[in-house]
Coordinates of C-alpha atoms in Angstrom, one line a residue:
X1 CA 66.1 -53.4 -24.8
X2 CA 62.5 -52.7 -26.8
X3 CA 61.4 -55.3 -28.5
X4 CA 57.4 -56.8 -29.7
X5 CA 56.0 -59.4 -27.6
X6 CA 52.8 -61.0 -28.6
X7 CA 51.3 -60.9 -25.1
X8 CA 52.6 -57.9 -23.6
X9 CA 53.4 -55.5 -26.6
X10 CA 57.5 -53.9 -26.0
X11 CA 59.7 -54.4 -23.3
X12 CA 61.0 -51.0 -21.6
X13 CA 63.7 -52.7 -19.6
X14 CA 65.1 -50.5 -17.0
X15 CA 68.3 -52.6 -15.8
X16 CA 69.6 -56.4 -15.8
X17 CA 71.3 -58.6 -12.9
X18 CA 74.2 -61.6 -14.0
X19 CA 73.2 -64.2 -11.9
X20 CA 73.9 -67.8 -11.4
X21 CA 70.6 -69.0 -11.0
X22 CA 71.2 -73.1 -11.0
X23 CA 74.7 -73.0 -9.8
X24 CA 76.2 -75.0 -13.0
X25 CA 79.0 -72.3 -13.0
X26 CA 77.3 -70.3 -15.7
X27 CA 76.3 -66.7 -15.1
X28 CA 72.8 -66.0 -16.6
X29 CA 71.0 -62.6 -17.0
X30 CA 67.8 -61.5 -15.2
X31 CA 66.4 -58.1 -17.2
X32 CA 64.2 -56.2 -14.9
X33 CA 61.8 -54.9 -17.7
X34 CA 59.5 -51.5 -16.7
X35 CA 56.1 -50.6 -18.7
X36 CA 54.7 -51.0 -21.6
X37 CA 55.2 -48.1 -23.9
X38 CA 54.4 -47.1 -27.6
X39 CA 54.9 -43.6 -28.8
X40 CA 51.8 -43.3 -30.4
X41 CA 49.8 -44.2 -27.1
X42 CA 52.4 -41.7 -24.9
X43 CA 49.6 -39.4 -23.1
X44 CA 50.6 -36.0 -22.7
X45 CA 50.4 -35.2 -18.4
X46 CA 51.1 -31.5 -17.2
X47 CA 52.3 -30.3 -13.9
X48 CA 50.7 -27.5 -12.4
X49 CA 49.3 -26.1 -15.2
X50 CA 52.9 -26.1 -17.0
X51 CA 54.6 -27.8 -20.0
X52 CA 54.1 -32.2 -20.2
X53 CA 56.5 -34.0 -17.7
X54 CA 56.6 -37.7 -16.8
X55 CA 53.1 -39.7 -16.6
X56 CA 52.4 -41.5 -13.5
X57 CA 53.1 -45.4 -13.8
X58 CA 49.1 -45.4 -13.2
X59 CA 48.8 -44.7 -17.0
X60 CA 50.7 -47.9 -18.2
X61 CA 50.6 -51.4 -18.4
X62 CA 53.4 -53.6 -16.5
X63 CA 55.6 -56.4 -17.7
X64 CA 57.2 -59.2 -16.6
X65 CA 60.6 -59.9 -16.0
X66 CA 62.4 -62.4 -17.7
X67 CA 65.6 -64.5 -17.6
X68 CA 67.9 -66.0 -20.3
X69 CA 69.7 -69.0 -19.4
X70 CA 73.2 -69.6 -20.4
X71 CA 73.4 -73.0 -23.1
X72 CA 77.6 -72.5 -22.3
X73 CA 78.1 -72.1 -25.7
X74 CA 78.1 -68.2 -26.2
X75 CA 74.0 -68.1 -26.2
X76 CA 71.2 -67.7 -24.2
X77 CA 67.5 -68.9 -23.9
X78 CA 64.8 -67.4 -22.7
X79 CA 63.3 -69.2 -19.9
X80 CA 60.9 -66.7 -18.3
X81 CA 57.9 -69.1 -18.5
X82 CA 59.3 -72.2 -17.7
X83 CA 61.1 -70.1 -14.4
X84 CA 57.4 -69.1 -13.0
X85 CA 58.0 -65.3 -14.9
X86 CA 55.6 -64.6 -17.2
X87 CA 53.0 -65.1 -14.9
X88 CA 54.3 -61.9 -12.5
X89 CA 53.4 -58.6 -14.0
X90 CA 55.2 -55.8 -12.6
X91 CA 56.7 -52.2 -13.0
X92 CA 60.3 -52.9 -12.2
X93 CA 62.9 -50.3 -11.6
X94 CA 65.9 -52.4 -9.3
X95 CA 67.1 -55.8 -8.8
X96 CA 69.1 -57.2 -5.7
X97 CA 70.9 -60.3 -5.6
X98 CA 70.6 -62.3 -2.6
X99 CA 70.3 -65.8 -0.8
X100 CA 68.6 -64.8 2.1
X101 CA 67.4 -67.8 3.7
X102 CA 70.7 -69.0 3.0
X103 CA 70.0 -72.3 1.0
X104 CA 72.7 -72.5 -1.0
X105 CA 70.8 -70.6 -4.3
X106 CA 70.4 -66.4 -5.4
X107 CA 66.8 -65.0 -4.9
X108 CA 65.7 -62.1 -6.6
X109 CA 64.3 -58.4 -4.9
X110 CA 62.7 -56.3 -7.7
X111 CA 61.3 -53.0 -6.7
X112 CA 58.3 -51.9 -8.8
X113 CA 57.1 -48.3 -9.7
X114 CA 53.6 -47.9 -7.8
X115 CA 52.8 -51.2 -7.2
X116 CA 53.5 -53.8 -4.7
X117 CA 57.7 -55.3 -4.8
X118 CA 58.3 -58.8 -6.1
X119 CA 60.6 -61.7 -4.6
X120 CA 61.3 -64.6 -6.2
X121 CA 62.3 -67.0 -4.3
X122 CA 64.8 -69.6 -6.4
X123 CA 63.8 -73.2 -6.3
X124 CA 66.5 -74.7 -8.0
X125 CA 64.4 -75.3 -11.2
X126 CA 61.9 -72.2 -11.2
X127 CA 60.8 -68.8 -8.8
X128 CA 58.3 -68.6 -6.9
X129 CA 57.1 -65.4 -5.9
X130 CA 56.8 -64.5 -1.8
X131 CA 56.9 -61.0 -1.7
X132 CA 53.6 -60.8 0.6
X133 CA 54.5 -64.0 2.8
X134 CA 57.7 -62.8 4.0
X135 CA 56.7 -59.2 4.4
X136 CA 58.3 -57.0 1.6
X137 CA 55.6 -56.5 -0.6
X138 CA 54.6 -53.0 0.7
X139 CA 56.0 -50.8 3.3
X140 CA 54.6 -50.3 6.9
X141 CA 51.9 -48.0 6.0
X142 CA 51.0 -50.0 3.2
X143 CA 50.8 -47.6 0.3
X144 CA 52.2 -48.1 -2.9
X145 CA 55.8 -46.1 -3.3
X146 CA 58.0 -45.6 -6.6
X147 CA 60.2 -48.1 -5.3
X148 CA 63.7 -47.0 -7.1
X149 CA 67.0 -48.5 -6.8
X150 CA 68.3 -51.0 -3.8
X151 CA 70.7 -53.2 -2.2
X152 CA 70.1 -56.9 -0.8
X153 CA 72.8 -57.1 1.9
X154 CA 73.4 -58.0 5.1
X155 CA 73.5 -54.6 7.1
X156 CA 73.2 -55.9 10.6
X157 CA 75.7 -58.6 10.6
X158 CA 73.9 -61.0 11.5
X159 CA 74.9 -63.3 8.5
X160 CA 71.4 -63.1 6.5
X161 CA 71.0 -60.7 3.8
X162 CA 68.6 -57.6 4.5
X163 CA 67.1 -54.7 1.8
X164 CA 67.4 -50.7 1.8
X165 CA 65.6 -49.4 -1.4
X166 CA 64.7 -45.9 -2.0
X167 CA 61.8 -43.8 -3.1
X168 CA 60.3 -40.7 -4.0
X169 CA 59.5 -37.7 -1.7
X170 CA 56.6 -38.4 1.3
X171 CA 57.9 -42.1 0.8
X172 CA 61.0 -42.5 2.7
X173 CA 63.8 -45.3 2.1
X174 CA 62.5 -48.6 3.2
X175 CA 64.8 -51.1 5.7
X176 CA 63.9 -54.5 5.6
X177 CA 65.5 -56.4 8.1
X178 CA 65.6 -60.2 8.0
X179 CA 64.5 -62.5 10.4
X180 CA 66.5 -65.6 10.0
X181 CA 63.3 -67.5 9.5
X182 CA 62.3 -66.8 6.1
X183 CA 61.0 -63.7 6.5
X184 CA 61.4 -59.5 7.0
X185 CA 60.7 -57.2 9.3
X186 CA 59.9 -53.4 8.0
X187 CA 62.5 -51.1 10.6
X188 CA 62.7 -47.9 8.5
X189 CA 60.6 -46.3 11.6
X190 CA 62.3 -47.5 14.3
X191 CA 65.8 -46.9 12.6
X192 CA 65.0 -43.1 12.5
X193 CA 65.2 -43.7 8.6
X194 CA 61.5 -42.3 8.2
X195 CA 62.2 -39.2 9.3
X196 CA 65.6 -38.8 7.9
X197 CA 64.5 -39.4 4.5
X198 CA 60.7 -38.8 4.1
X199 CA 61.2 -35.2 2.2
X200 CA 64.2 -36.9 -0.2
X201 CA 64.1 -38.4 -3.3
X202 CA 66.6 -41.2 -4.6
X203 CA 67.4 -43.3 -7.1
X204 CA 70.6 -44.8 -6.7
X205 CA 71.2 -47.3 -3.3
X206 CA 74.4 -48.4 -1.9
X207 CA 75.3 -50.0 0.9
X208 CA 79.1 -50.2 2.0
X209 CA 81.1 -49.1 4.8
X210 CA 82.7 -45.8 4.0
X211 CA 84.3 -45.3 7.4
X212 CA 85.5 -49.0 7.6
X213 CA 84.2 -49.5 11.2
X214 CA 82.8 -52.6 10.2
X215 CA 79.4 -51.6 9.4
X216 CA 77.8 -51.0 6.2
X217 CA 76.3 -47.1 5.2
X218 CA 73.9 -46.6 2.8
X219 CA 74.6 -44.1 -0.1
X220 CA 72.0 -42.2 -1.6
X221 CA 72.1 -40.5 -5.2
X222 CA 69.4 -37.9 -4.9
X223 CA 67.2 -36.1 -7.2
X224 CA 63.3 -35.7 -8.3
X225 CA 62.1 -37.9 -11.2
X226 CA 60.0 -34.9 -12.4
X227 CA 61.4 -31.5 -13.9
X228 CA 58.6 -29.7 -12.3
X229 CA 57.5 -30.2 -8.9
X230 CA 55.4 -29.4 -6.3
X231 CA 56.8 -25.9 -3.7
X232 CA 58.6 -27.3 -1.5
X233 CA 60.0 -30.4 -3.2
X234 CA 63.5 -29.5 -5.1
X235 CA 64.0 -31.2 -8.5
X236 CA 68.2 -30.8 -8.0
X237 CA 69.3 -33.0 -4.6
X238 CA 72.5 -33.3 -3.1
X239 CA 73.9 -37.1 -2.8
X240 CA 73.6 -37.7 0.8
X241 CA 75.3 -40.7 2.9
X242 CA 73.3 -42.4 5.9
X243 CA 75.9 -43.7 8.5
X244 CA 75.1 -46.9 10.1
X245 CA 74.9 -46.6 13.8
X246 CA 75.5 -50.4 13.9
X247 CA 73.8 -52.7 17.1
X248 CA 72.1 -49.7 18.2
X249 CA 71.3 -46.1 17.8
X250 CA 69.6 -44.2 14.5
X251 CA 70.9 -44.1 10.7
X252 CA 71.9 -40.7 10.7
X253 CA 71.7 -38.5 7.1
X254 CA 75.6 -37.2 5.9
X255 CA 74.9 -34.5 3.0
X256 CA 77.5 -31.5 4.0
X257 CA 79.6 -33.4 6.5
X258 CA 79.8 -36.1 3.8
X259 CA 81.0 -32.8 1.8
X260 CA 78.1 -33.4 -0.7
X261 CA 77.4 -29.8 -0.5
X262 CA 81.0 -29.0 -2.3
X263 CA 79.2 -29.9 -5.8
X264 CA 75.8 -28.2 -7.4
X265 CA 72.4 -30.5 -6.6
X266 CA 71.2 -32.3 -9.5
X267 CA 68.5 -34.7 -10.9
X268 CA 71.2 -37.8 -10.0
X269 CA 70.3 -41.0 -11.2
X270 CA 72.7 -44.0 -11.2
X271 CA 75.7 -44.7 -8.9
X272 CA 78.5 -47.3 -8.7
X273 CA 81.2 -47.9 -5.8
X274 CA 84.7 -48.8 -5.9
X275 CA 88.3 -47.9 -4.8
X276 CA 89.5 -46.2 -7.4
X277 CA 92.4 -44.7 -5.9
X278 CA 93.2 -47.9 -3.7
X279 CA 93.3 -46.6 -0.4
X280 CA 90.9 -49.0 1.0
X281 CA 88.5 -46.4 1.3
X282 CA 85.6 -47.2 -1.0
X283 CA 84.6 -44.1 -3.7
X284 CA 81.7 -43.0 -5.5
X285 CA 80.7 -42.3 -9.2
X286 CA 77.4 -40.4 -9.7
X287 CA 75.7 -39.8 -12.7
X288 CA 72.8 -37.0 -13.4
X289 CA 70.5 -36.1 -16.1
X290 CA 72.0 -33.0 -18.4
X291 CA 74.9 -32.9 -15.9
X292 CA 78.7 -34.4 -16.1
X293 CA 79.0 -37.4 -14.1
X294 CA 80.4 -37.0 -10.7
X295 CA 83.3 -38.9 -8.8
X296 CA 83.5 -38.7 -5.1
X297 CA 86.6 -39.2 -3.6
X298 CA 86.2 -41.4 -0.5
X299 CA 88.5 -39.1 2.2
X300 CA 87.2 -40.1 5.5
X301 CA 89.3 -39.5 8.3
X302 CA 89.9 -42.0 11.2
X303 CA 89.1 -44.5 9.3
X304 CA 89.3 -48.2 10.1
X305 CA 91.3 -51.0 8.9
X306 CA 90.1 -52.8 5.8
X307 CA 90.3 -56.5 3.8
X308 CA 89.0 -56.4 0.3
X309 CA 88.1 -60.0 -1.4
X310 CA 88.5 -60.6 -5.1
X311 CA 87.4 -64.0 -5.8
X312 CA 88.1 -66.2 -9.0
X313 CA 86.4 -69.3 -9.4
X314 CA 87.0 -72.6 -11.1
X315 CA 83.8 -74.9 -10.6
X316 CA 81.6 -71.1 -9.9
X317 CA 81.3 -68.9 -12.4
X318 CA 84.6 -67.5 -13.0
X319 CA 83.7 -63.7 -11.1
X320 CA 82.6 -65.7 -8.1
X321 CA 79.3 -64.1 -8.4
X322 CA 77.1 -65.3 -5.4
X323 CA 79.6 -66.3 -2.9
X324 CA 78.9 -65.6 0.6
X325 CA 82.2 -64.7 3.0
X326 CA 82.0 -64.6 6.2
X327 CA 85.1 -62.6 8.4
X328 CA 85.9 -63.3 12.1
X329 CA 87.6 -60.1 13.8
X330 CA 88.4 -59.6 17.4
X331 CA 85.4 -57.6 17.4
X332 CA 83.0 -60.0 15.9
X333 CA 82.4 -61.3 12.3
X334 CA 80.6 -59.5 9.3
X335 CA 79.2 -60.9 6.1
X336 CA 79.1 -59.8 2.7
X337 CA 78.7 -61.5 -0.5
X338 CA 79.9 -61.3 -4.1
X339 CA 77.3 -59.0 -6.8
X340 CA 77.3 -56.7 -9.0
X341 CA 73.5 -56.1 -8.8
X342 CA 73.5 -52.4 -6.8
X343 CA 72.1 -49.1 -7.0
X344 CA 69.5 -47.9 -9.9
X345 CA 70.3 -49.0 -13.9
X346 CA 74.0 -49.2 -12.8
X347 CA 76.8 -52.4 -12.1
X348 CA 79.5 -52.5 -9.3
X349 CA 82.2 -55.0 -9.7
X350 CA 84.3 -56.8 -7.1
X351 CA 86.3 -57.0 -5.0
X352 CA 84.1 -57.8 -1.7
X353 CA 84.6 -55.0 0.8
X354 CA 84.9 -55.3 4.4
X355 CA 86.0 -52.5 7.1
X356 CA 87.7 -53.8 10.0
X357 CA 87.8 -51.0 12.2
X358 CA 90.3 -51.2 14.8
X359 CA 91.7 -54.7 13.8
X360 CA 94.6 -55.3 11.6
X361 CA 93.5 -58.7 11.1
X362 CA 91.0 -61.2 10.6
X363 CA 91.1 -64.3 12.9
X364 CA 89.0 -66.0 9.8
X365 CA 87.8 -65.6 6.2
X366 CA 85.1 -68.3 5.6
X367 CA 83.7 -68.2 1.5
X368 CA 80.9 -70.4 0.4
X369 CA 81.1 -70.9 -3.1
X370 CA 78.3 -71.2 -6.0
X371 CA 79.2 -74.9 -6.5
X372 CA 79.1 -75.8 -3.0
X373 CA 82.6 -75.6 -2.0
X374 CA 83.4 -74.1 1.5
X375 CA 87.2 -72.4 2.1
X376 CA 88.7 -71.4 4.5
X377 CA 91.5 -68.9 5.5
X378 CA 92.8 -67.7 8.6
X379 CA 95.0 -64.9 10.2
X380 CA 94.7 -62.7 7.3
X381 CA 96.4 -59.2 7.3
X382 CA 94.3 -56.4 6.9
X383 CA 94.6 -53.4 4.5
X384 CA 95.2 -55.6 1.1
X385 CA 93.5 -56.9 -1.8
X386 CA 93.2 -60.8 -1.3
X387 CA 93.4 -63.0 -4.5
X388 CA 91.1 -65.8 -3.7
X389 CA 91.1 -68.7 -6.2
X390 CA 88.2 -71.4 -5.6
X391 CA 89.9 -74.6 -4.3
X392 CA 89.3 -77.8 -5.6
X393 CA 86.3 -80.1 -3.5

């Protein structure tokens, strides 16, 4: 999308989020738009000495983001001013999907190139912007990072959504763990994630549980954004897989016993998750710049139990975009809920994944719909695909 604005000149947009932002069963589009950016004006910014390479965001003008609202009749309007947009100029590069204080509507996570992140915070009618009151506007040592792709969910399982974004090298992969109370608390240090990731570089962010032991990992796609780097810092990564050492411990880095190392590093950029082979073991699909696209085969060993949601609804938008599900195990209950909205410029459809472990069971599915509706299931057999149609009020 590059089109003339009056105000702001072309939109570079960089990716887009569906999204049922009033909850009238519609899905509406949020475009996450980048820089502003005319050929003629393109400076010309050497490495080392060496041939041009990518200009630092410091050289460009931001945008805002904006949002088209579904009329229901095959069209949308633009309703970036009158949603609190246009007045929010950023440098976006991700969107997450959320509703992490839980009110019953989908707030928005934008990571921004350089600058500070945005949230918007959805009040039924507009956004409002809280990135700095609830703690997520910078990271802990509070520099500005080339905040790339993310995912808003609930890694903890605590029930309230939290956010792991990645960066560049020198700037780790941020953890922002939510509070229950409106706000986040920065625990990259403290997970051992700083460390683990400070000399990578991602841009693609995933988090699902590859081992199904009933708590999430977070997939990496790695690679430099430049073709030319500093010593020391590789322009061709390997993928790499942090495993979640769930109540306590570190998030510890997977690259060769992940088997990443089986495949050539590369300049990766977007990712997207599924089970392609229906095994219940969710796979990979990797894409790099000048390479073929990878697929990763999910062949984990040991691995738990599993219960995979698809929803349908009938009042909600019909991909049940934005419903929350809550499972009761024997050994506790997890949360996910349903978006499309993860990773770098990249979609991943349903069904909602959850790894059970050692159960072959859960005691309770819980799903609170868009509309409002709340359903309930219970003693459902694990290692299936569960067709879930939204009931009637």
């Amino acid at each position: 999308m590059n089109r003339p604005d009056p105000e702001f000149g072309a939109y570079w947009a960089i990716t887009a989020a569906w999204v049922d932002v009033n909850n009238d069963g519609l899905l509406d589009l949020f475009v996450v738009n980048y820089m502003q950016w005319t050929y003629s004006a393109e400076p010309l910014c050497a490495v080392n000495g060496a041939a041009g390479d990518y200009c630092h965001p410091k050289f460009y003008k931001g945008q805002p983001n904006q949002l088209f609202l579904n009329n229901g009749d095959g069209t949308f309007r633009d309703v970036s001013k009158e949603w609190g947009l246009r007045s929010h100029v950023g440098k976006g590069m991700g969107v997450g999907v959320a509703d992490y204080d839980l009110d019953g509507r989908p707030d928005l996570f934008v990571t921004n190139d350089a600058l500070y992140n945005s949230l918007f915070h959805n009040m039924g009618n507009k956004f409002e912007e809280v990135a700095f009151e609830t703690g997520v506007a910078l990271t802990e040592d509070g520099s500005f990072i080339s905040g790339m792709g993310l995912d808003f969910r609930d890694f903890n399982n605590d029930g309230y959504p939290d956010i792991a974004f990645v960066a560049l090298v020198n700037q780790t992969f941020p953890l922002f763990q939510n509070t229950g109370k409106g706000n986040f608390r920065e625990v990259t240090g403290e997970s051992g994630m700083r460390d683990a990731s400070l000399k990578m570089s991602g841009f693609g962010a995933g988090l699902y549980d590859f081992d199904n032991d009933g708590w999430k990992d977070l997939f990496v796609s790695g690679g430099h954004v430049q073709s030319i780097t500093m010593p020391g810092q590789p322009v061709d990564q390997p993928n790499v897989v942090f495993r979640n050492p769930g109540a306590s411990g570190k998030w510890m880095p997977l690259i060769e016993e992940a088997g990443f190392k089986s495949a050539p590093p590369a300049r990766h950029r977007g990712c997207a998750f599924g089970d392609l082979d229906g095994d219940g073991r969710i796979d990979v699909v990797v894409t790099a710049l000048g390479q073929d696209a990878e697929i990763w085969m999910n062949r984990s060993e040991k691995s738990g139990h599993w219960l995979d949601i698809a929803l349908r609804g009938t009042k909600s938008n019909r991909d049940g975009i934005g419903a929350r599900i809550k499972i009761v195990t024997k050994n506790g209950a997890q949360y996910n809920h349903m978006t499309t909205s993860v990773g770098y410029a990249s979609s991943s459809y349903g069904p909602v994944h959850f790894g059970l472990g050692t159960d072959n069971r859960a005691e309770l599915v819980e799903i609170h719909w868009p509309s409002g509706i709340v359903q309930t299931l219970h003693d459902v057999s694990a290692d299936q695909v569960l067709k879930v149609t939204e009931a009637a009020r």
